[in-house]
PDB file of C-alpha atoms and ligand atoms in Angstrom:
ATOM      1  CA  UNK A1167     -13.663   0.974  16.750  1.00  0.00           C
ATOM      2  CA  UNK A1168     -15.510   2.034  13.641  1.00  0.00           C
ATOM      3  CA  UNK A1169     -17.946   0.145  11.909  1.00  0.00           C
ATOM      4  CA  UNK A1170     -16.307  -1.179   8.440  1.00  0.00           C
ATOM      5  CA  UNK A1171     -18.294   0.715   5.944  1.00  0.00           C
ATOM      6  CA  UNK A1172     -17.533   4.442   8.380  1.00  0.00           C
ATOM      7  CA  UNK A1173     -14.215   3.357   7.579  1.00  0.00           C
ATOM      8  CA  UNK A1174     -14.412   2.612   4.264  1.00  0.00           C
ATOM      9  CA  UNK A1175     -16.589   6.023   3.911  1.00  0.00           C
ATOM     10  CA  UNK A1176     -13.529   7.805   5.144  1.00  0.00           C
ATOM     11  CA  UNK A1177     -10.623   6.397   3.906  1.00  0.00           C
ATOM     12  CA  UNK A1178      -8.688   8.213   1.387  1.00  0.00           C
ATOM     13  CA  UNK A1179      -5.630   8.367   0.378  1.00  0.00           C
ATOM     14  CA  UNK A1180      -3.330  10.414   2.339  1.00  0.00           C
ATOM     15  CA  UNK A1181      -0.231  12.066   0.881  1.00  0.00           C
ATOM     16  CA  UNK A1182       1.370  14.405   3.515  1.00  0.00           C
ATOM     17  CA  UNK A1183       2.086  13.921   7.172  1.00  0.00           C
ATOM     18  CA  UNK A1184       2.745  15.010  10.619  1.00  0.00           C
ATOM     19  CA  UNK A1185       6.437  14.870  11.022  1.00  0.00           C
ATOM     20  CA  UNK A1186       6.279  12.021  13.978  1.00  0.00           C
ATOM     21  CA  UNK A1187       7.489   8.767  14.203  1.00  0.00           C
ATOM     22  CA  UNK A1188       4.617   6.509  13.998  1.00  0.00           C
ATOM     23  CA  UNK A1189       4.929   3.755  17.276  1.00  0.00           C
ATOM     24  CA  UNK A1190       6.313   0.164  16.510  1.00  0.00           C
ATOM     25  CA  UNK A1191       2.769  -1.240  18.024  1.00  0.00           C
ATOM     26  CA  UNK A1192       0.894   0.453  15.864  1.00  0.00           C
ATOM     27  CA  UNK A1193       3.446  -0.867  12.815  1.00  0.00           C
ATOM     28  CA  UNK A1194       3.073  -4.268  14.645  1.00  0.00           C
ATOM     29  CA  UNK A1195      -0.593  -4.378  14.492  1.00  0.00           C
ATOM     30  CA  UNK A1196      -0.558  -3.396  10.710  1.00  0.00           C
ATOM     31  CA  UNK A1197       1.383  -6.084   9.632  1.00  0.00           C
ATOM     32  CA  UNK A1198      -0.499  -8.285  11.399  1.00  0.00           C
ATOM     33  CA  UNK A1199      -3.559  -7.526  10.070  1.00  0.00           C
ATOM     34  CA  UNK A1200      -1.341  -8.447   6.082  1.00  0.00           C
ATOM     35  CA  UNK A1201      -0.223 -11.647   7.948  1.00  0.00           C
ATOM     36  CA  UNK A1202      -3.619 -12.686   8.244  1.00  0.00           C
ATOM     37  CA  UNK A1203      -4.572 -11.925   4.818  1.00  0.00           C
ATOM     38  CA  UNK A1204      -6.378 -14.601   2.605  1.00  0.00           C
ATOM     39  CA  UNK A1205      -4.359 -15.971  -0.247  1.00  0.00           C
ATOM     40  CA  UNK A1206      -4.789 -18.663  -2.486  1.00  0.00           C
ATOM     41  CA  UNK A1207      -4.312 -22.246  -1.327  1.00  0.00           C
ATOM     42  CA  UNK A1208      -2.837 -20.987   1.913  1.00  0.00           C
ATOM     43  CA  UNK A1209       0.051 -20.049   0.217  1.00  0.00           C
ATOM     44  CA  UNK A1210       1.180 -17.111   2.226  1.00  0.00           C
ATOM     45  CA  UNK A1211       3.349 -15.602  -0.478  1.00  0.00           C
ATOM     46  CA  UNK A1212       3.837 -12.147   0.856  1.00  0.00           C
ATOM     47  CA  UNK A1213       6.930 -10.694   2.325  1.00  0.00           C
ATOM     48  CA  UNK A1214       7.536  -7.039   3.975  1.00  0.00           C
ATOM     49  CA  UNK A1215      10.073  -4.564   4.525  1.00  0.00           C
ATOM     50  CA  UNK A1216       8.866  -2.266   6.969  1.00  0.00           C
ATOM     51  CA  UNK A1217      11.173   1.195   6.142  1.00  0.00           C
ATOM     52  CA  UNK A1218      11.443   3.835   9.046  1.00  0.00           C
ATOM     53  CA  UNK A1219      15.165   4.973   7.975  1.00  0.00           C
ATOM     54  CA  UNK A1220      14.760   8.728   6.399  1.00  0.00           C
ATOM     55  CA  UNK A1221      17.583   7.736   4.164  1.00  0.00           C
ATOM     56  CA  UNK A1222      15.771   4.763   2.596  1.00  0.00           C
ATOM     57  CA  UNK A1223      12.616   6.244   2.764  1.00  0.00           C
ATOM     58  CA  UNK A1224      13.804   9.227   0.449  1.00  0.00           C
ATOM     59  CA  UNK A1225      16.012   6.907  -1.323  1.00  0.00           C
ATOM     60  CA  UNK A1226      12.345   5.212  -2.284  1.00  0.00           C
ATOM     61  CA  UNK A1227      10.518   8.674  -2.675  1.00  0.00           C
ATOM     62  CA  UNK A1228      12.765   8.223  -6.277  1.00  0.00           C
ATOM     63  CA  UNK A1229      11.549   5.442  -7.483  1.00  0.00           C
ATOM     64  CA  UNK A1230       9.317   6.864  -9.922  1.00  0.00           C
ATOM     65  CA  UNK A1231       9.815   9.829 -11.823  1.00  0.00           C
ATOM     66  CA  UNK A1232       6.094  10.810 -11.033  1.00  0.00           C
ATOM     67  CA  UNK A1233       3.572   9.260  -8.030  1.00  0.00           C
ATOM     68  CA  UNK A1234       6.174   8.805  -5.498  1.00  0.00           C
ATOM     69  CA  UNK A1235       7.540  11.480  -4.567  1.00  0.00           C
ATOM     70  CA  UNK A1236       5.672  12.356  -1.174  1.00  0.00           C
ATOM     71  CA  UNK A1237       7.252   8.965   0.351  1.00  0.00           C
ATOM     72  CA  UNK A1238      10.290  11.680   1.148  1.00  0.00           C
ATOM     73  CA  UNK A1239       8.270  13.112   3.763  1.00  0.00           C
ATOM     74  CA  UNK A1240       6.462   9.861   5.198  1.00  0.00           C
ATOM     75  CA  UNK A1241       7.669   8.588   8.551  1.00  0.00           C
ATOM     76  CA  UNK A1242       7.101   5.146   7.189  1.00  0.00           C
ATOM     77  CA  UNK A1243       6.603   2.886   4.295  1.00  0.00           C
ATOM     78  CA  UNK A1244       6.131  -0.557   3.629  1.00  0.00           C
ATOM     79  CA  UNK A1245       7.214  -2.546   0.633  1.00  0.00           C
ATOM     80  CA  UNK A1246       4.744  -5.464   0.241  1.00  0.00           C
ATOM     81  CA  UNK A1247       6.232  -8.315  -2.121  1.00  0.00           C
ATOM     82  CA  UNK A1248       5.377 -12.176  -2.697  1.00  0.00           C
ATOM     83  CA  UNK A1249       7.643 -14.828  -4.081  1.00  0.00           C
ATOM     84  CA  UNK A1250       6.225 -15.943  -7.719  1.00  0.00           C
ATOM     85  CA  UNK A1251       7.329 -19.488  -7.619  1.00  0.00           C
ATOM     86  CA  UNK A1252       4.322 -19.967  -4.798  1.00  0.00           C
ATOM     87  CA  UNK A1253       1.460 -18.092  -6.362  1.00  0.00           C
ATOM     88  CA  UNK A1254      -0.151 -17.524  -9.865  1.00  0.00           C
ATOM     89  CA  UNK A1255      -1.839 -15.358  -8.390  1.00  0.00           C
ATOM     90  CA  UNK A1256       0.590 -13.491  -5.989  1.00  0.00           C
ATOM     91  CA  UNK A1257      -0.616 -10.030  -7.355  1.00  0.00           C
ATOM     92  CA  UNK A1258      -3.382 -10.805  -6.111  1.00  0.00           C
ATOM     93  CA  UNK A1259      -2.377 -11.812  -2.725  1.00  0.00           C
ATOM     94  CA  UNK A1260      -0.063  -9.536  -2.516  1.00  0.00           C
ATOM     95  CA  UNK A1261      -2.631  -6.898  -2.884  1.00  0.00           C
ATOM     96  CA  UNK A1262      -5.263  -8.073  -0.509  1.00  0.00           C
ATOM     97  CA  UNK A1263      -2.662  -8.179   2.178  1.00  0.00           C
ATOM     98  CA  UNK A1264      -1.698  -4.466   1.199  1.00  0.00           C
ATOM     99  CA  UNK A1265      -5.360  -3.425   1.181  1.00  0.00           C
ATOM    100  CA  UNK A1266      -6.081  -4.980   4.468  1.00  0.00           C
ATOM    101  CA  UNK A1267      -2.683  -2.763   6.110  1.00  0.00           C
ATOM    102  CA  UNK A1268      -4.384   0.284   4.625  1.00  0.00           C
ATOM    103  CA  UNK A1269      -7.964  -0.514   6.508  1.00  0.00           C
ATOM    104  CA  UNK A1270      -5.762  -1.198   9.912  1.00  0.00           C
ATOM    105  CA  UNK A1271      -3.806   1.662   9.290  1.00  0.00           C
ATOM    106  CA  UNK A1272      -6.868   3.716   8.770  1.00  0.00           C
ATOM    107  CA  UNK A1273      -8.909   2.444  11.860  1.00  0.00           C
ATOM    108  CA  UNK A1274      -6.163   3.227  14.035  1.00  0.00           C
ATOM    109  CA  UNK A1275      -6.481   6.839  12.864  1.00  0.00           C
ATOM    110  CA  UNK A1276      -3.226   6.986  10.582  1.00  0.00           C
ATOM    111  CA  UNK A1277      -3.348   7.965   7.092  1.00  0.00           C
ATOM    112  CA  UNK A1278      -1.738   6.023   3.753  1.00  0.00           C
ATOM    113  CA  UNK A1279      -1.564   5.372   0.261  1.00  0.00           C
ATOM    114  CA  UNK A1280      -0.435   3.106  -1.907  1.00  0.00           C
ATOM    115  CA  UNK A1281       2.748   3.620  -4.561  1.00  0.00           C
ATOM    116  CA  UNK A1282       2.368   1.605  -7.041  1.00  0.00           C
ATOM    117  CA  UNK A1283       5.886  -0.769  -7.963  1.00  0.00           C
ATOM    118  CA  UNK A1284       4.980  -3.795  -9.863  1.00  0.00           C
ATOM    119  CA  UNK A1285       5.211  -2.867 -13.738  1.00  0.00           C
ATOM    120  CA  UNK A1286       6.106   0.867 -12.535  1.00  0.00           C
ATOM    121  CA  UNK A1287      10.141   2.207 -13.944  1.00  0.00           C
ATOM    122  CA  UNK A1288      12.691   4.254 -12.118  1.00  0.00           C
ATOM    123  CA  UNK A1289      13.609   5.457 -15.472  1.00  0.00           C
ATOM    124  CA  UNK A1290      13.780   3.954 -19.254  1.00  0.00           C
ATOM    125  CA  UNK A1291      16.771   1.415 -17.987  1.00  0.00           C
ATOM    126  CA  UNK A1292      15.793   0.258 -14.317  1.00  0.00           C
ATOM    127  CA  UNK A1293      12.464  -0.806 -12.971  1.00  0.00           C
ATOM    128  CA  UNK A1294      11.007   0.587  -9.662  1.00  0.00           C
ATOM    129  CA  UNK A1295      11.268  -3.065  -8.339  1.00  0.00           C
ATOM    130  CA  UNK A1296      14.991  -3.494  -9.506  1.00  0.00           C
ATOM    131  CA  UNK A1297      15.777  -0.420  -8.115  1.00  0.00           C
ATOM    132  CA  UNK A1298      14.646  -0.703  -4.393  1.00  0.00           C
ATOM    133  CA  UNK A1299      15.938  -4.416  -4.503  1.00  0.00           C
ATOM    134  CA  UNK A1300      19.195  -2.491  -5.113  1.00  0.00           C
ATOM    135  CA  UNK A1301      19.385  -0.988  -1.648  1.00  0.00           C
ATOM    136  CA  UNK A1302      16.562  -2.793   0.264  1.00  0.00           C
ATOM    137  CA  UNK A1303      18.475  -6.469  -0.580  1.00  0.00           C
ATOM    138  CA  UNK A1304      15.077  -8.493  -1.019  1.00  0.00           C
ATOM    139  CA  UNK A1305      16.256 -11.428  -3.310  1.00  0.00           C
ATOM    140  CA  UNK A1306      15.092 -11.840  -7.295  1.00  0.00           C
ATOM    141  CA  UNK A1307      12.753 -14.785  -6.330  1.00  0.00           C
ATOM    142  CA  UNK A1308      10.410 -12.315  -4.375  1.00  0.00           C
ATOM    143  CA  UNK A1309       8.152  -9.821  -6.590  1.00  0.00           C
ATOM    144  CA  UNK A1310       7.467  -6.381  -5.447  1.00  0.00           C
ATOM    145  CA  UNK A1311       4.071  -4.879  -5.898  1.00  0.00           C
ATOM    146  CA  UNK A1312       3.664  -1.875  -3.931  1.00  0.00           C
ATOM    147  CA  UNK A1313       4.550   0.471  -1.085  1.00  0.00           C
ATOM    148  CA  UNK A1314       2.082   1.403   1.692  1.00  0.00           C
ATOM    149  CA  UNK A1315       3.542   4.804   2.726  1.00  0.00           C
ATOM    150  CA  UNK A1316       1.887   5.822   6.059  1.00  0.00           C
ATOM    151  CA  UNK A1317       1.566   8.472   9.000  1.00  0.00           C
ATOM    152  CA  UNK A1318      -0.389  11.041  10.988  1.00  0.00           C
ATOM    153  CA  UNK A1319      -2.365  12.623   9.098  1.00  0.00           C
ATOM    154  CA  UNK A1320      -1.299  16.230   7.776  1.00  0.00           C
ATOM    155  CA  UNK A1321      -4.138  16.538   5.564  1.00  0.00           C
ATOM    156  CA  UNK A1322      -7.731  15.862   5.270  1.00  0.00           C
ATOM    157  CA  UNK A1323      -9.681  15.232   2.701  1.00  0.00           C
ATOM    158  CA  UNK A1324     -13.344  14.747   2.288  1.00  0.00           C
ATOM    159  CA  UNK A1325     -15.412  11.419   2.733  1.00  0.00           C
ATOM    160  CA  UNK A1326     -16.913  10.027   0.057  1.00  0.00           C
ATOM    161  CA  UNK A1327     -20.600  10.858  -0.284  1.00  0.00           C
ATOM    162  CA  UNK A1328     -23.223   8.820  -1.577  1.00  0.00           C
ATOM    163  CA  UNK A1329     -23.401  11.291  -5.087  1.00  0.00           C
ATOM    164  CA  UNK A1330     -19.669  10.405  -5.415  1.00  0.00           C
ATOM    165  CA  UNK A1331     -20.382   6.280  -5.181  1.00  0.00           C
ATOM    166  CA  UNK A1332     -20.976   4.567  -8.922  1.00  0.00           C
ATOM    167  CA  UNK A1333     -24.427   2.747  -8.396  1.00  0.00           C
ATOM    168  CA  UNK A1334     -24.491   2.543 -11.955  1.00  0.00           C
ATOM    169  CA  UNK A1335     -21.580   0.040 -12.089  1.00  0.00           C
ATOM    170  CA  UNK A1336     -23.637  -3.070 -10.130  1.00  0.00           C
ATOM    171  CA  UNK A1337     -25.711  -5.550 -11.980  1.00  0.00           C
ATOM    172  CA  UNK A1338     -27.991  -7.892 -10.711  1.00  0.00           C
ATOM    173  CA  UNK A1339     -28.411 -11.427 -12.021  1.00  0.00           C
ATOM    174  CA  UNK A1340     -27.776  -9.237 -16.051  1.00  0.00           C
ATOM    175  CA  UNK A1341     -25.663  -6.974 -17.333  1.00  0.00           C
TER     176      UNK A1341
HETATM  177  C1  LIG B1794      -3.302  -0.105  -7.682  1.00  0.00           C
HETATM  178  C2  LIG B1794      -3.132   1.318  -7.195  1.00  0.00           C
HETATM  179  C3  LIG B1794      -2.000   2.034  -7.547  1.00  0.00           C
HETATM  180  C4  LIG B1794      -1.809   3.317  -7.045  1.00  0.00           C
HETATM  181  N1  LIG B1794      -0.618   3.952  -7.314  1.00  0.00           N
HETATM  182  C5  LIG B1794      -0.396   5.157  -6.756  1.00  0.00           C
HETATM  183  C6  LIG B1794       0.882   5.767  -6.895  1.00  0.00           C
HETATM  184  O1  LIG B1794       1.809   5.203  -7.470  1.00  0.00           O
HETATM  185  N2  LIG B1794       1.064   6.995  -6.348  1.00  0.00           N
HETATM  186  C7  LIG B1794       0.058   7.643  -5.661  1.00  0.00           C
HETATM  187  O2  LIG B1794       0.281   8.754  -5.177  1.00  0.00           O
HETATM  188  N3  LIG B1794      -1.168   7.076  -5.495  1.00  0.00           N
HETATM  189  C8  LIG B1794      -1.396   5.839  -6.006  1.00  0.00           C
HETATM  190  N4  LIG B1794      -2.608   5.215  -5.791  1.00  0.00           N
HETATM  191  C9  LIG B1794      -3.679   5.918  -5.051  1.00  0.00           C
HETATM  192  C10 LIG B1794      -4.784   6.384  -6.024  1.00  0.00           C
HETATM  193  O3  LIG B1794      -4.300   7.481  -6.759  1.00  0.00           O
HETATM  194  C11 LIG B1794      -6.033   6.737  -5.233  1.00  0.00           C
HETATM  195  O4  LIG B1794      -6.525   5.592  -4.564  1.00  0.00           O
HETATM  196  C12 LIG B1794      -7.144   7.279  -6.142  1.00  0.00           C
HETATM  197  O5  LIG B1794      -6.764   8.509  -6.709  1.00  0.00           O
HETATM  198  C13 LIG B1794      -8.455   7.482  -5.392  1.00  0.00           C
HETATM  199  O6  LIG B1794      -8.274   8.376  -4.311  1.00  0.00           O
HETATM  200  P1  LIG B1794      -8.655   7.951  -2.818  1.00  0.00           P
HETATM  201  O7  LIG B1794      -7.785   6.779  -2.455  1.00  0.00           O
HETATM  202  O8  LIG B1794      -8.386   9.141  -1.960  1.00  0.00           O
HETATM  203  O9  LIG B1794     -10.114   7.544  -2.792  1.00  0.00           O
HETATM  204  C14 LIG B1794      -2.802   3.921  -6.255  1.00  0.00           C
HETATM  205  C15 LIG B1794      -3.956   3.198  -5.906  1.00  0.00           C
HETATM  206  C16 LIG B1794      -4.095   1.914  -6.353  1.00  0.00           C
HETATM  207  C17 LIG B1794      -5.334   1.129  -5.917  1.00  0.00           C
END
């Protein structure tokens, strides 16, 4: 196990990958770690749609016309919503739960990155959400914020180093 901040230090995001199936334990244990996500009130929001079909998954690489396009080649993604009647803040919620997936992912050695949905268009007519509610069935009540698309890694990129961490942007007790 790494400690937290190595993690942190070494997670980036991760756009191409090995072309294996990634196991159903190691899915498992992802989605655990959303399902144990804080959210406000206890309100557990969140939903996911864990996508390992090729078809869907390239079907999803075109959600976008730019930013998405690598979730073609991803032996996984998953679609992370949370139904707005139970959260003001489900964005929010929503987004820790994705954020925690991506530090599980990460510690068990896989790489990700997020694909942005919510407020995101297919094209001028359809939104990225409408459009993957067209063929992944989720119902209108439930909002869709982002996809976690995930694998082996078939890149690497660099860690961050310290010159590359803003110090500048924390205040203490002032602005
Ligand atoms: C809210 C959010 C939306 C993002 N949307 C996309 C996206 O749609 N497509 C994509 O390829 N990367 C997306 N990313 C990944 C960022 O581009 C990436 O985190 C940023 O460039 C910093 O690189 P790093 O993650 O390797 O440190 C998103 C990240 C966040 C936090």
């Amino acid at each position: 196990m790494n400690s937290v901040i190595e993690l942190l230090r070494n997670r980036r995001s991760i756009r191409k990958y090995e072309d294996r199936p990634v196991e159903k334990e190691k899915i498992d244990t992802i989605l655990q770690a959303a399902l144990m996500a804080p959210s406000s009130k206890r309100c557990t929001p969140w939903h996911f749609i864990v996508v390992t079909d090729k078809e869907k998954l390239a079907m999803m690489s075109n959600s976008r016309t730019m930013g998405s396009a690598f979730v073609a080649n991803a032996p996984a993604a998953i679609l992370v919503l949370a139904e707005e009647a139970k959260s003001d803040v489900w964005v929010e919620d929503a987004s820790i739960a994705a954020t925690l997936m991506m530090v599980e992912a990460n510690d068990m050695g896989l790489g990700c990155c997020w694909v942005q949905v919510r407020n995101r268009q297919k094209d001028e007519q359809t939104s990225t959400e409408d459009y993957l509610r067209s063929f992944l069935h989720f119902p209108e009540n439930l909002k869709a914020e982002c996809m976690i698309a995930l694998g082996y890694k078939g890149e690497e990129k660099k860690p961050f180093d310290d010159e590359h961490i803003l110090k500048d942007r924390v205040h203490y007790n002032d602005f």
